[in-house]
Amino acid sequence: MAIELTPAPAPSPIPSSSTFRPTRTLPVLTRADIATRVAAGQSLVLLHGHVLNVTSWASTHPGGALALLHFVGRDASDEVEAYHSDATIARMAKFAVGRVELDDEHGWRSLTPPIQLGLVRHPDGVKGHWKREGRVVLGTDRLKETGDVVVLQPDDLEPLDAGMDQRREKKRSSAYHELKARVTEAGLFNPPGPLSGYGRDIIRYCLLGGTALVLFFRTTHWTGQLLSAAFLGLLYQQLTFVVHDAGHSGITGNWLLDRYIGGFLASWVGGLSLSWWCDNHDVHHLVTNHPEHDPDIQHIPFFAITKDFFGSLWSTYYKRVMPFDAFARAMIPLQHKLYYVVLSLARFNLYALSYGFLFGPKAKHDAFWAFELVGVAVYWAYFGALLHAQQGWAMKLGYLLVSHVCASPVHVQIVLSHFACSTADLGPLESFPSRQLRTTMDVACAPDIEFIHGGLHLQVTHHLFPRLPRHNLRAASLLVKGYCKEHDIEYLEYDWMTGNRKVLGVLQDVADQFRLLHHVAEKEIREKLQ
């Protein structure tokens, strides 16, 4: 639904970034120069009219290499400003190798990153040699070479023609920087008050955890023990929101401190991995709702929010095919009926994803990795003790399920923000604000109950300003609504029930499409056999 609000007055133009200032004279590079270098294997990213060579930095990038690879050949100014502190942006100047002359009206005409063609650098190390890691739809349509080595041509990097109005996108992008300036001037990037605004939340967490412990130690009947499990699950659900805040440096604003706060709550208290979550979630924020690139919507065989998943797509995040196999064909027709059942058990999937990451090739074996491993061991020690204390296997299973099911509303909240939104690929010419506003929606609720949603009900503003403290999102959302009004962009916002109905409607629509296609296929087979 569109929000009718009077737009905030636009301030005078401001510099794109006050901290990014390369100190040395840099050569001017043309678009053809950059396309040639990218095709040869360099990872070049544009930031405020300057060209950064992040080839050597990608493997150590705190946000993961994939986050950078999705912006090779593209103007990443909006994304860099959204996800990094001023101090971090200032340090990026050392990667500058050139500058470009930008059209004030249209901006930079972004290239297609090789990763979005399904390409990675070939292990033979030869300049210009690429390897097709998987069959990405755009790459299959555009690249004709089928051998082990793909020699990428600059013309192969031309952006997808999705009818994008570059003048409009440039205007929206420039206005986004002005919007960020208004948010900054309002002091909304600063933690709100004592304990960064978490005073009341901490009291809730202590009450939930304390109640779970009192019931565990002071009751012997099964009802008291299962109530203990329920309060423990509600604590897990609430702490997940804090871990989300920490992963975005949204608690103290200090990346390292927030990392350890989030790591303690995720691993030591919850048995999960913040490192996995950040690696996954950073990519989600950058390529939101893209079926082949966004891991947060890649839930085959249980859910498909677009018929594109019927084609057994390649995931550039998981580096594997998402097979639309017999099990998927059995589940997808029922997905709208089993939606809440599957999500009630989603915490078990988080364990699998966390441990697959911690013991897989992506994990960085550093001090934080060790911190998480010790935390996971502590979690299973105390949670295992809780289970061991239960009388009989039925009670052990009951305590496990109740504690995990009561933690599941967070999963409903997470997917609610995106499952009912667009999954179209509009190519690299779409601006950052346009993409986020097209693929994200809010859940309207009263201020006195928004702690239940943990800030995830204001996902539109969060996706535009991921580092914004959770308790300032509501105030910032008013400025975002003004921005949308000014630029004729629909601000998606629904109440809880309507949002859930829209998600279920999308799931049922995809299920119906599959049944129809299956029926047509069976009919064609019968006709050929006759």
JSON list of N, CA, C and O in Angstrom, two decimals, residues 440-470:
[
{"chain": "A", "resi": 440, "resn": "THR", "atom": "N", "xyz": [11.31, -5.32, -0.35]},
{"chain": "A", "resi": 440, "resn": "THR", "atom": "CA", "xyz": [11.19, -5.36, 1.11]},
{"chain": "A", "resi": 440, "resn": "THR", "atom": "C", "xyz": [9.89, -4.70, 1.55]},
{"chain": "A", "resi": 440, "resn": "THR", "atom": "O", "xyz": [9.45, -3.73, 0.93]},
{"chain": "A", "resi": 441, "resn": "MET", "atom": "N", "xyz": [9.30, -5.22, 2.62]},
{"chain": "A", "resi": 441, "resn": "MET", "atom": "CA", "xyz": [8.09, -4.58, 3.14]},
{"chain": "A", "resi": 441, "resn": "MET", "atom": "C", "xyz": [8.13, -4.51, 4.67]},
{"chain": "A", "resi": 441, "resn": "MET", "atom": "O", "xyz": [8.84, -5.27, 5.33]},
{"chain": "A", "resi": 442, "resn": "ASP", "atom": "N", "xyz": [7.36, -3.57, 5.20]},
{"chain": "A", "resi": 442, "resn": "ASP", "atom": "CA", "xyz": [7.26, -3.37, 6.64]},
{"chain": "A", "resi": 442, "resn": "ASP", "atom": "C", "xyz": [6.00, -4.05, 7.19]},
{"chain": "A", "resi": 442, "resn": "ASP", "atom": "O", "xyz": [5.05, -4.34, 6.46]},
{"chain": "A", "resi": 443, "resn": "VAL", "atom": "N", "xyz": [6.02, -4.26, 8.51]},
{"chain": "A", "resi": 443, "resn": "VAL", "atom": "CA", "xyz": [4.84, -4.74, 9.23]},
{"chain": "A", "resi": 443, "resn": "VAL", "atom": "C", "xyz": [4.44, -3.64, 10.20]},
{"chain": "A", "resi": 443, "resn": "VAL", "atom": "O", "xyz": [5.21, -3.27, 11.09]},
{"chain": "A", "resi": 444, "resn": "ALA", "atom": "N", "xyz": [3.24, -3.10, 10.02]},
{"chain": "A", "resi": 444, "resn": "ALA", "atom": "CA", "xyz": [2.78, -2.01, 10.87]},
{"chain": "A", "resi": 444, "resn": "ALA", "atom": "C", "xyz": [2.35, -2.56, 12.23]},
{"chain": "A", "resi": 444, "resn": "ALA", "atom": "O", "xyz": [1.66, -3.57, 12.32]},
{"chain": "A", "resi": 445, "resn": "CYS", "atom": "N", "xyz": [2.81, -1.90, 13.30]},
{"chain": "A", "resi": 445, "resn": "CYS", "atom": "CA", "xyz": [2.38, -2.29, 14.64]},
{"chain": "A", "resi": 445, "resn": "CYS", "atom": "C", "xyz": [2.51, -1.09, 15.56]},
{"chain": "A", "resi": 445, "resn": "CYS", "atom": "O", "xyz": [3.20, -0.11, 15.24]},
{"chain": "A", "resi": 446, "resn": "ALA", "atom": "N", "xyz": [1.85, -1.17, 16.71]},
{"chain": "A", "resi": 446, "resn": "ALA", "atom": "CA", "xyz": [1.90, -0.08, 17.68]},
{"chain": "A", "resi": 446, "resn": "ALA", "atom": "C", "xyz": [3.28, -0.04, 18.35]},
{"chain": "A", "resi": 446, "resn": "ALA", "atom": "O", "xyz": [3.91, -1.09, 18.55]},
{"chain": "A", "resi": 447, "resn": "PRO", "atom": "N", "xyz": [3.75, 1.15, 18.73]},
{"chain": "A", "resi": 447, "resn": "PRO", "atom": "CA", "xyz": [5.08, 1.26, 19.36]},
{"chain": "A", "resi": 447, "resn": "PRO", "atom": "C", "xyz": [5.24, 0.43, 20.62]},
{"chain": "A", "resi": 447, "resn": "PRO", "atom": "O", "xyz": [6.33, -0.08, 20.90]},
{"chain": "A", "resi": 448, "resn": "ASP", "atom": "N", "xyz": [4.15, 0.25, 21.41]},
{"chain": "A", "resi": 448, "resn": "ASP", "atom": "CA", "xyz": [4.29, -0.44, 22.69]},
{"chain": "A", "resi": 448, "resn": "ASP", "atom": "C", "xyz": [4.42, -1.96, 22.55]},
{"chain": "A", "resi": 448, "resn": "ASP", "atom": "O", "xyz": [4.71, -2.64, 23.53]},
{"chain": "A", "resi": 449, "resn": "ILE", "atom": "N", "xyz": [4.22, -2.50, 21.34]},
{"chain": "A", "resi": 449, "resn": "ILE", "atom": "CA", "xyz": [4.40, -3.95, 21.16]},
{"chain": "A", "resi": 449, "resn": "ILE", "atom": "C", "xyz": [5.48, -4.27, 20.13]},
{"chain": "A", "resi": 449, "resn": "ILE", "atom": "O", "xyz": [5.67, -5.43, 19.77]},
{"chain": "A", "resi": 450, "resn": "GLU", "atom": "N", "xyz": [6.22, -3.26, 19.67]},
{"chain": "A", "resi": 450, "resn": "GLU", "atom": "CA", "xyz": [7.19, -3.52, 18.63]},
{"chain": "A", "resi": 450, "resn": "GLU", "atom": "C", "xyz": [8.39, -4.33, 19.13]},
{"chain": "A", "resi": 450, "resn": "GLU", "atom": "O", "xyz": [9.13, -4.90, 18.33]},
{"chain": "A", "resi": 451, "resn": "PHE", "atom": "N", "xyz": [8.55, -4.44, 20.46]},
{"chain": "A", "resi": 451, "resn": "PHE", "atom": "CA", "xyz": [9.63, -5.29, 20.97]},
{"chain": "A", "resi": 451, "resn": "PHE", "atom": "C", "xyz": [9.40, -6.75, 20.57]},
{"chain": "A", "resi": 451, "resn": "PHE", "atom": "O", "xyz": [10.35, -7.53, 20.48]},
{"chain": "A", "resi": 452, "resn": "ILE", "atom": "N", "xyz": [8.15, -7.11, 20.35]},
{"chain": "A", "resi": 452, "resn": "ILE", "atom": "CA", "xyz": [7.84, -8.48, 19.92]},
{"chain": "A", "resi": 452, "resn": "ILE", "atom": "C", "xyz": [8.48, -8.78, 18.57]},
{"chain": "A", "resi": 452, "resn": "ILE", "atom": "O", "xyz": [8.94, -9.90, 18.31]},
{"chain": "A", "resi": 453, "resn": "HIS", "atom": "N", "xyz": [8.54, -7.76, 17.73]},
{"chain": "A", "resi": 453, "resn": "HIS", "atom": "CA", "xyz": [9.11, -7.91, 16.37]},
{"chain": "A", "resi": 453, "resn": "HIS", "atom": "C", "xyz": [10.61, -7.66, 16.34]},
{"chain": "A", "resi": 453, "resn": "HIS", "atom": "O", "xyz": [11.26, -7.94, 15.32]},
{"chain": "A", "resi": 454, "resn": "GLY", "atom": "N", "xyz": [11.15, -7.09, 17.38]},
{"chain": "A", "resi": 454, "resn": "GLY", "atom": "CA", "xyz": [12.59, -6.89, 17.48]},
{"chain": "A", "resi": 454, "resn": "GLY", "atom": "C", "xyz": [13.20, -6.00, 16.41]},
{"chain": "A", "resi": 454, "resn": "GLY", "atom": "O", "xyz": [14.37, -6.15, 16.07]},
{"chain": "A", "resi": 455, "resn": "GLY", "atom": "N", "xyz": [12.42, -5.05, 15.89]},
{"chain": "A", "resi": 455, "resn": "GLY", "atom": "CA", "xyz": [12.94, -4.15, 14.86]},
{"chain": "A", "resi": 455, "resn": "GLY", "atom": "C", "xyz": [12.80, -4.69, 13.45]},
{"chain": "A", "resi": 455, "resn": "GLY", "atom": "O", "xyz": [12.94, -3.95, 12.48]},
{"chain": "A", "resi": 456, "resn": "LEU", "atom": "N", "xyz": [12.53, -5.99, 13.32]},
{"chain": "A", "resi": 456, "resn": "LEU", "atom": "CA", "xyz": [12.44, -6.58, 11.98]},
{"chain": "A", "resi": 456, "resn": "LEU", "atom": "C", "xyz": [11.14, -6.21, 11.27]},
{"chain": "A", "resi": 456, "resn": "LEU", "atom": "O", "xyz": [10.98, -6.53, 10.09]},
{"chain": "A", "resi": 457, "resn": "HIS", "atom": "N", "xyz": [10.22, -5.56, 11.97]},
{"chain": "A", "resi": 457, "resn": "HIS", "atom": "CA", "xyz": [9.00, -5.10, 11.31]},
{"chain": "A", "resi": 457, "resn": "HIS", "atom": "C", "xyz": [9.25, -3.84, 10.49]},
{"chain": "A", "resi": 457, "resn": "HIS", "atom": "O", "xyz": [8.43, -3.48, 9.66]},
{"chain": "A", "resi": 458, "resn": "LEU", "atom": "N", "xyz": [10.39, -3.19, 10.71]},
{"chain": "A", "resi": 458, "resn": "LEU", "atom": "CA", "xyz": [10.75, -1.98, 9.97]},
{"chain": "A", "resi": 458, "resn": "LEU", "atom": "C", "xyz": [11.90, -2.29, 9.00]},
{"chain": "A", "resi": 458, "resn": "LEU", "atom": "O", "xyz": [12.91, -1.60, 8.95]},
{"chain": "A", "resi": 459, "resn": "GLN", "atom": "N", "xyz": [11.70, -3.33, 8.21]},
{"chain": "A", "resi": 459, "resn": "GLN", "atom": "CA", "xyz": [12.75, -3.82, 7.32]},
{"chain": "A", "resi": 459, "resn": "GLN", "atom": "C", "xyz": [13.07, -2.87, 6.18]},
{"chain": "A", "resi": 459, "resn": "GLN", "atom": "O", "xyz": [14.19, -2.86, 5.67]},
{"chain": "A", "resi": 460, "resn": "VAL", "atom": "N", "xyz": [12.10, -2.08, 5.74]},
{"chain": "A", "resi": 460, "resn": "VAL", "atom": "CA", "xyz": [12.37, -1.15, 4.64]},
{"chain": "A", "resi": 460, "resn": "VAL", "atom": "C", "xyz": [13.47, -0.17, 5.04]},
{"chain": "A", "resi": 460, "resn": "VAL", "atom": "O", "xyz": [14.47, -0.01, 4.34]},
{"chain": "A", "resi": 461, "resn": "THR", "atom": "N", "xyz": [13.27, 0.47, 6.18]},
{"chain": "A", "resi": 461, "resn": "THR", "atom": "CA", "xyz": [14.28, 1.43, 6.66]},
{"chain": "A", "resi": 461, "resn": "THR", "atom": "C", "xyz": [15.57, 0.71, 7.02]},
{"chain": "A", "resi": 461, "resn": "THR", "atom": "O", "xyz": [16.67, 1.22, 6.75]},
{"chain": "A", "resi": 462, "resn": "HIS", "atom": "N", "xyz": [15.46, -0.48, 7.61]},
{"chain": "A", "resi": 462, "resn": "HIS", "atom": "CA", "xyz": [16.66, -1.24, 7.95]},
{"chain": "A", "resi": 462, "resn": "HIS", "atom": "C", "xyz": [17.47, -1.60, 6.71]},
{"chain": "A", "resi": 462, "resn": "HIS", "atom": "O", "xyz": [18.70, -1.53, 6.72]},
{"chain": "A", "resi": 463, "resn": "HIS", "atom": "N", "xyz": [16.83, -1.95, 5.62]},
{"chain": "A", "resi": 463, "resn": "HIS", "atom": "CA", "xyz": [17.56, -2.31, 4.40]},
{"chain": "A", "resi": 463, "resn": "HIS", "atom": "C", "xyz": [18.20, -1.10, 3.76]},
{"chain": "A", "resi": 463, "resn": "HIS", "atom": "O", "xyz": [19.23, -1.22, 3.08]},
{"chain": "A", "resi": 464, "resn": "LEU", "atom": "N", "xyz": [17.63, 0.07, 3.95]},
{"chain": "A", "resi": 464, "resn": "LEU", "atom": "CA", "xyz": [18.25, 1.28, 3.42]},
{"chain": "A", "resi": 464, "resn": "LEU", "atom": "C", "xyz": [19.40, 1.76, 4.31]},
{"chain": "A", "resi": 464, "resn": "LEU", "atom": "O", "xyz": [20.40, 2.29, 3.82]},
{"chain": "A", "resi": 465, "resn": "PHE", "atom": "N", "xyz": [19.27, 1.53, 5.62]},
{"chain": "A", "resi": 465, "resn": "PHE", "atom": "CA", "xyz": [20.29, 1.97, 6.58]},
{"chain": "A", "resi": 465, "resn": "PHE", "atom": "C", "xyz": [20.56, 0.83, 7.56]},
{"chain": "A", "resi": 465, "resn": "PHE", "atom": "O", "xyz": [20.10, 0.86, 8.72]},
{"chain": "A", "resi": 466, "resn": "PRO", "atom": "N", "xyz": [21.31, -0.18, 7.15]},
{"chain": "A", "resi": 466, "resn": "PRO", "atom": "CA", "xyz": [21.51, -1.37, 7.99]},
{"chain": "A", "resi": 466, "resn": "PRO", "atom": "C", "xyz": [22.22, -1.11, 9.31]},
{"chain": "A", "resi": 466, "resn": "PRO", "atom": "O", "xyz": [22.04, -1.87, 10.27]},
{"chain": "A", "resi": 467, "resn": "ARG", "atom": "N", "xyz": [23.01, -0.04, 9.39]},
{"chain": "A", "resi": 467, "resn": "ARG", "atom": "CA", "xyz": [23.76, 0.25, 10.62]},
{"chain": "A", "resi": 467, "resn": "ARG", "atom": "C", "xyz": [22.95, 1.07, 11.62]},
{"chain": "A", "resi": 467, "resn": "ARG", "atom": "O", "xyz": [23.42, 1.37, 12.71]},
{"chain": "A", "resi": 468, "resn": "LEU", "atom": "N", "xyz": [21.76, 1.43, 11.25]},
{"chain": "A", "resi": 468, "resn": "LEU", "atom": "CA", "xyz": [20.93, 2.26, 12.12]},
{"chain": "A", "resi": 468, "resn": "LEU", "atom": "C", "xyz": [20.50, 1.47, 13.36]},
{"chain": "A", "resi": 468, "resn": "LEU", "atom": "O", "xyz": [20.01, 0.35, 13.25]},
{"chain": "A", "resi": 469, "resn": "PRO", "atom": "N", "xyz": [20.68, 2.03, 14.57]},
{"chain": "A", "resi": 469, "resn": "PRO", "atom": "CA", "xyz": [20.23, 1.33, 15.78]},
{"chain": "A", "resi": 469, "resn": "PRO", "atom": "C", "xyz": [18.75, 0.99, 15.71]},
{"chain": "A", "resi": 469, "resn": "PRO", "atom": "O", "xyz": [17.93, 1.81, 15.26]},
{"chain": "A", "resi": 470, "resn": "ARG", "atom": "N", "xyz": [18.42, -0.20, 16.17]},
{"chain": "A", "resi": 470, "resn": "ARG", "atom": "CA", "xyz": [17.05, -0.69, 16.08]},
{"chain": "A", "resi": 470, "resn": "ARG", "atom": "C", "xyz": [16.02, 0.28, 16.67]},
{"chain": "A", "resi": 470, "resn": "ARG", "atom": "O", "xyz": [14.95, 0.50, 16.09]}
]
